[in-house]
Structure formats: C-alpha cells, structure tokens
Short mmCIF file of C-alpha atoms in Angstrom, two decimals:
data_model
loop_
_atom_site.label_atom_id
_atom_site.label_comp_id
_atom_site.label_asym_id
_atom_site.label_seq_id
_atom_site.Cartn_x
_atom_site.Cartn_y
_atom_site.Cartn_z
CA MET A 735 13.33 -8.43 -3.90
CA SER A 736 11.42 -9.42 -7.04
CA SER A 737 8.26 -11.56 -7.09
CA SER A 738 5.65 -10.89 -4.40
CA LYS A 739 2.95 -12.94 -2.68
CA ILE A 740 0.83 -9.79 -2.30
CA GLU A 741 -2.20 -10.48 -4.47
CA TRP A 742 -2.59 -7.01 -5.96
CA THR A 743 0.99 -6.60 -7.18
CA ASP A 744 3.66 -8.56 -9.03
CA SER A 745 6.88 -7.36 -7.40
CA THR A 746 8.16 -5.27 -4.52
CA TRP A 747 10.96 -2.71 -4.67
CA ASN A 748 12.51 -1.39 -1.45
CA PRO A 749 14.96 1.49 -1.96
CA VAL A 750 13.92 2.52 1.57
CA THR A 751 13.44 0.25 4.60
CA GLY A 752 12.23 0.95 8.12
CA CYS A 753 9.38 3.06 9.43
CA THR A 754 7.57 4.40 12.50
CA LYS A 755 3.96 3.94 13.53
CA ALA A 756 1.48 6.47 12.14
CA SER A 757 -1.98 5.14 13.02
CA ALA A 758 -3.83 2.38 14.85
CA GLY A 759 -3.39 -0.07 11.99
CA CYS A 760 0.39 0.06 12.49
CA LEU A 761 0.23 -1.57 15.92
CA HIS A 762 1.17 -5.05 14.68
CA CYS A 763 3.13 -4.02 11.58
CA TYR A 764 3.95 -6.98 9.31
CA ALA A 765 6.98 -5.16 7.86
CA GLU A 766 8.47 -4.62 11.31
CA THR A 767 8.04 -8.30 12.16
CA MET A 768 9.58 -9.37 8.85
CA THR A 769 12.48 -6.95 9.31
CA ARG A 770 13.35 -8.51 12.66
CA ARG A 771 13.48 -11.93 11.01
CA LEU A 772 15.64 -10.70 8.14
CA LYS A 773 18.04 -8.98 10.53
CA ALA A 774 18.31 -12.17 12.61
CA MET A 775 19.10 -14.07 9.38
CA GLY A 776 22.03 -11.73 8.79
CA ILE A 777 20.58 -9.98 5.73
CA VAL A 778 22.81 -6.90 5.42
CA LYS A 779 20.07 -4.68 4.02
CA TYR A 780 18.16 -5.02 7.30
CA SER A 781 21.12 -4.70 9.68
CA ARG A 782 19.73 -1.42 11.04
CA GLY A 783 16.48 -3.09 12.01
CA PHE A 784 13.39 -0.98 11.52
CA ASP A 785 15.19 2.37 11.56
CA ILE A 786 14.79 4.32 8.31
CA ALA A 787 17.56 3.39 5.87
CA LEU A 788 18.14 4.61 2.30
CA HIS A 789 19.51 2.03 -0.14
CA GLU A 790 21.26 3.64 -3.09
CA ASP A 791 22.31 0.20 -4.29
CA SER A 792 18.66 -0.86 -4.65
CA LEU A 793 17.61 2.07 -6.81
CA GLY A 794 18.49 0.40 -10.10
CA GLU A 795 16.62 -2.88 -9.55
CA PRO A 796 13.63 -2.09 -11.83
CA LEU A 797 16.03 -1.27 -14.67
CA LYS A 798 16.79 -5.01 -14.83
CA TRP A 799 13.13 -6.03 -15.12
CA ARG A 800 12.27 -5.85 -18.82
CA LYS A 801 8.87 -7.56 -18.72
CA PRO A 802 6.10 -5.11 -17.64
CA ARG A 803 4.88 -5.61 -14.11
CA ASN A 804 3.05 -3.94 -11.22
CA ILE A 805 5.63 -2.89 -8.62
CA PHE A 806 4.75 -2.07 -5.01
CA VAL A 807 7.22 0.62 -3.93
CA CYS A 808 8.53 0.44 -0.34
CA SER A 809 6.52 -2.51 0.95
CA MET A 810 8.95 -2.49 3.90
CA SER A 811 8.75 1.24 4.57
CA ASP A 812 6.91 4.45 3.63
CA LEU A 813 8.49 6.47 0.82
CA PHE A 814 7.04 9.70 2.24
CA HIS A 815 8.25 9.25 5.80
CA LYS A 816 9.67 12.52 7.16
CA ASP A 817 13.15 10.96 7.39
CA VAL A 818 13.26 10.22 3.66
CA PRO A 819 14.61 13.42 2.05
CA PHE A 820 12.97 14.78 -1.08
CA TYR A 821 16.24 14.45 -3.02
CA PHE A 822 16.09 10.67 -2.52
CA ILE A 823 12.43 10.52 -3.54
CA GLU A 824 13.48 12.38 -6.70
CA LYS A 825 15.97 9.57 -7.40
CA VAL A 826 13.17 7.03 -7.02
CA MET A 827 10.99 9.02 -9.43
CA SER A 828 13.85 9.18 -11.92
CA ILE A 829 14.04 5.37 -12.05
CA ILE A 830 10.26 5.21 -12.45
CA GLU A 831 10.41 7.62 -15.40
CA ARG A 832 13.16 5.53 -17.01
CA THR A 833 11.02 2.37 -16.85
CA PRO A 834 7.68 3.32 -18.45
CA GLN A 835 6.86 -0.35 -19.11
CA HIS A 836 6.13 -0.84 -15.39
CA ARG A 837 3.30 0.42 -13.18
CA TYR A 838 4.42 1.61 -9.76
CA GLN A 839 2.05 1.39 -6.79
CA ILE A 840 3.06 3.86 -4.06
CA LEU A 841 1.13 3.56 -0.80
CA THR A 842 1.63 5.94 2.14
CA LYS A 843 0.31 6.85 5.54
CA ARG A 844 1.99 10.27 5.19
CA ALA A 845 -0.53 11.73 2.77
CA GLU A 846 0.25 15.37 3.58
CA ARG A 847 3.95 14.91 2.84
CA MET A 848 3.14 13.13 -0.42
CA GLU A 849 0.91 16.05 -1.34
CA GLU A 850 3.70 18.48 -0.47
CA PHE A 851 6.18 16.63 -2.70
CA PHE A 852 3.87 16.62 -5.70
CA GLN A 853 3.14 20.32 -5.38
CA THR A 854 6.55 20.84 -7.01
CA HIS A 855 6.91 17.56 -8.94
CA ILE A 856 4.86 15.96 -11.70
CA VAL A 857 3.41 12.52 -11.03
CA PRO A 858 4.82 10.11 -13.65
CA PRO A 859 2.02 8.60 -15.75
CA ASN A 860 3.01 5.06 -14.70
CA VAL A 861 2.55 5.81 -10.98
CA TRP A 862 -0.49 4.84 -8.92
CA LEU A 863 -0.78 6.79 -5.68
CA GLY A 864 -2.57 5.40 -2.63
CA VAL A 865 -3.19 6.12 1.04
CA THR A 866 -3.94 3.77 3.93
CA VAL A 867 -7.33 4.29 5.60
CA ASP A 868 -7.50 1.75 8.40
CA VAL A 869 -9.64 3.71 10.87
CA ALA A 870 -12.32 6.37 10.38
CA CYS A 871 -10.22 9.22 11.81
CA ARG A 872 -7.70 8.75 8.98
CA LYS A 873 -10.18 9.48 6.21
CA ASP A 874 -8.52 12.92 6.01
CA ARG A 875 -5.73 11.23 4.06
CA ILE A 876 -8.16 10.81 1.16
CA ASP A 877 -8.47 14.58 0.79
CA SER A 878 -4.70 14.97 0.45
CA LEU A 879 -4.61 12.24 -2.18
CA ARG A 880 -7.48 13.80 -4.12
CA ARG A 881 -5.72 17.18 -4.26
CA ILE A 882 -2.74 15.76 -6.15
CA SER A 883 -3.17 16.51 -9.85
CA ASN A 884 -2.78 14.27 -12.89
CA VAL A 885 -2.69 10.90 -11.13
CA SER A 886 -3.45 7.95 -13.41
CA VAL A 887 -4.82 5.83 -10.53
CA ARG A 888 -5.70 6.89 -6.98
CA PHE A 889 -6.34 4.08 -4.53
CA LEU A 890 -7.15 3.35 -0.89
CA SER A 891 -5.80 0.50 1.20
CA CYS A 892 -8.27 -0.27 3.98
CA GLU A 893 -6.00 -2.87 5.53
CA PRO A 894 -5.94 -3.88 8.25
CA LEU A 895 -9.57 -2.82 8.49
CA ILE A 896 -10.07 -2.62 12.26
CA GLU A 897 -13.28 -0.59 12.50
CA ASP A 898 -16.27 0.59 10.49
CA LEU A 899 -15.16 3.43 8.20
CA GLY A 900 -18.68 4.72 7.64
CA ILE A 901 -19.35 6.78 4.52
CA LEU A 902 -16.34 7.27 2.26
CA ASN A 903 -16.02 10.15 -0.19
CA LEU A 904 -14.84 8.20 -3.23
CA GLU A 905 -14.81 11.11 -5.66
CA GLY A 906 -11.62 10.88 -7.69
CA ILE A 907 -10.70 7.48 -6.20
CA ASP A 908 -10.35 4.55 -8.61
CA TRP A 909 -9.57 1.47 -6.55
CA ILE A 910 -10.15 0.27 -2.98
CA ILE A 911 -8.34 -2.65 -1.31
CA VAL A 912 -9.81 -4.23 1.84
CA GLY A 913 -8.24 -6.81 4.12
CA GLY A 914 -8.19 -8.09 7.67
CA GLU A 915 -5.22 -8.26 10.01
CA SER A 916 -2.93 -11.30 10.32
CA GLY A 917 -0.75 -12.60 13.14
CA ASN A 918 -1.16 -13.88 16.68
CA GLN A 919 -2.26 -10.47 17.98
CA ALA A 920 -4.56 -9.67 15.06
CA ARG A 921 -7.73 -7.71 15.66
CA PRO A 922 -10.92 -9.02 14.00
CA MET A 923 -12.57 -7.46 10.97
CA LYS A 924 -16.36 -7.62 10.88
CA LYS A 925 -18.08 -8.72 7.71
CA GLU A 926 -20.42 -5.73 7.67
CA TRP A 927 -17.47 -3.29 7.55
CA ALA A 928 -16.12 -4.91 4.38
CA ILE A 929 -19.58 -5.24 2.81
CA SER A 930 -20.24 -1.54 3.43
CA ILE A 931 -17.12 -0.58 1.47
CA LYS A 932 -18.01 -3.05 -1.31
CA GLU A 933 -21.50 -1.57 -1.63
CA GLN A 934 -20.10 1.97 -1.79
CA CYS A 935 -17.68 0.90 -4.51
CA ASP A 936 -20.53 -0.66 -6.48
CA ALA A 937 -22.67 2.46 -6.11
CA TYR A 938 -19.95 4.73 -7.48
CA GLY A 939 -18.44 2.37 -10.06
CA LYS A 940 -15.12 1.88 -8.25
CA SER A 941 -12.89 -1.19 -8.47
CA PHE A 942 -12.98 -3.32 -5.29
CA PHE A 943 -10.30 -5.78 -4.21
CA PHE A 944 -10.91 -8.01 -1.18
CA LYS A 945 -7.46 -9.30 -0.22
CA GLN A 946 -8.08 -11.61 2.74
CA TRP A 947 -9.87 -12.19 6.02
CA GLY A 948 -6.63 -12.57 7.93
CA THR A 949 -6.46 -14.37 11.27
CA TRP A 950 -10.16 -13.91 12.07
CA GLY A 951 -12.73 -15.47 9.75
CA ALA A 952 -16.09 -14.15 8.61
CA ASP A 953 -17.61 -16.32 11.33
CA GLY A 954 -15.57 -14.60 14.05
CA ILE A 955 -13.37 -17.64 14.65
CA LYS A 956 -9.60 -17.33 14.91
CA ARG A 957 -7.62 -19.65 12.64
CA SER A 958 -4.87 -19.51 10.01
CA LYS A 959 -5.40 -16.86 7.33
CA GLY A 960 -5.09 -19.57 4.69
CA LYS A 961 -8.10 -21.39 6.11
CA ASN A 962 -10.10 -18.17 6.43
CA GLY A 963 -9.49 -17.47 2.78
CA LYS A 964 -10.40 -14.59 0.51
CA ASN A 965 -14.10 -15.08 -0.11
CA LEU A 966 -16.52 -12.29 0.78
CA ASP A 967 -20.12 -13.49 0.75
CA GLY A 968 -18.96 -16.59 -1.10
CA LYS A 969 -17.17 -14.75 -3.92
CA ILE A 970 -13.68 -13.59 -4.82
CA PHE A 971 -13.46 -9.86 -5.55
CA HIS A 972 -10.12 -9.05 -7.18
CA SER A 973 -11.01 -6.11 -9.41
CA MET A 974 -8.15 -3.96 -10.63
CA PRO A 975 -8.43 -0.29 -11.66
CA ASN A 976 -9.16 0.75 -15.23
CA THR A 977 -5.90 2.11 -16.65
CA ASP A 978 -7.34 2.85 -20.11
CA LYS A 979 -9.29 5.94 -19.09
#
C-alpha cells in the first residue's frame, strides 16, 4: 500500500497485519473493519483476517520509494504486539536504516514492549516513535515512550479521544495528534477535551495536530465525518514536529 488518506502521513507500510484489542479506544477498530472488507474482496494479504500475520514479501516496499516521504508503519496492526517476534522487528528496522531518505512513524499501544526492544537496539534517526493515549488510564504509556533514548521525534496519538485526559506530562514529547471516532458506533468527543490538549501544547511549545471530529460534530450532532470537518474553534491545526532540532 502506498499513498495514504491519513492527514499526518504520506504512505502506509504494513509488513505486519492483524491485532488484538489493548484499550477502550480499540472497541470499534477501523483496521479490523477494513481487514474484514479486504478479506471479503479476496485480497490474499488479508486472508487470515485480523489474526497477526507477518509479511516477508512486504518488507522491501520502501526500497522502491525513492522520493522522501513520511511512512506510517503498521497502520493495520501494531509492530510491538507480543506475537510479532523481535527478529522480525529487526528486519523492519533494517529496511528503515537502508532508506534514510524516509521518515518512519511507528505508533503502538504496547509501549512497554517497545521500550523493551529499544533497550537492546538503537532507534534509527529517521524513526518517530509514538504511543496511543485514548483514555486517561493509558497515560502510563507516555512514561515508557519517554524512557527510550535518542528518539528524533516522540509523539502521542489521542485518537479516538473518548474522554478527558486531564493534565498530560509533555516533557520530552514533540507532537500530539487529536481526533474523534468514526463509524456508526462512534463515541462522541467533547470540544473541551480537545481544547484542553491544545492549550497544554501551546503552553509547552508542542506541535498540535487536530485530525478530525469524526462522526460526532463539535455541536454534538451525529453526521458524516466529512461534514463535521477538521476545524477546531474555527481553525485548522495541522502542525508537524520540528525535525531540525
């Protein structure tokens, strides 16, 4: 898979597919829904459904992309899932090291396992590491992320944001993404939750990216995510992290 409709990246790369639920935000997983569709369409890569599958034949995809781009790694999985062996993650890192023209965005809900991996491996300079913080009880993932050394960009994905996260410790964090949930069963995101994160980013000089409202608008009305749009308080906030530090 090459070009992506995800606003904060250019392409997706899925050497691993499938996952299991790790927190409340996973309840209506978009990747699981998409996987079911792809399997029904007869796409061989998704023939195992949402079970974890390693795809050796997908490892070399970024080697073909010469023009520099931001690449979201494992948009259809979690690279640090317990069923993805470290030897395979090492293969992923090898491809990343061989393609320094790209920036790789790795997002996980398994922050402790990511931390464990990087205790014995160096983070490539073209890797951005992030953790999902969708509910307040998962703020512990931020501590694991912060303990990983020599990371060019550390980021948080607060999507789907399904409750007030309260005060966030943003020390060492560079970029925060916020978004509401999409789909027929989507849970609403309240405007004050997103504004709170935006204000904390402003106070500490962090980059803030508001991705979308999702199925529920700022006015609390359910409609298509396209109609609800991406404006927060009448503005678009699509800040990217500073990579020149």
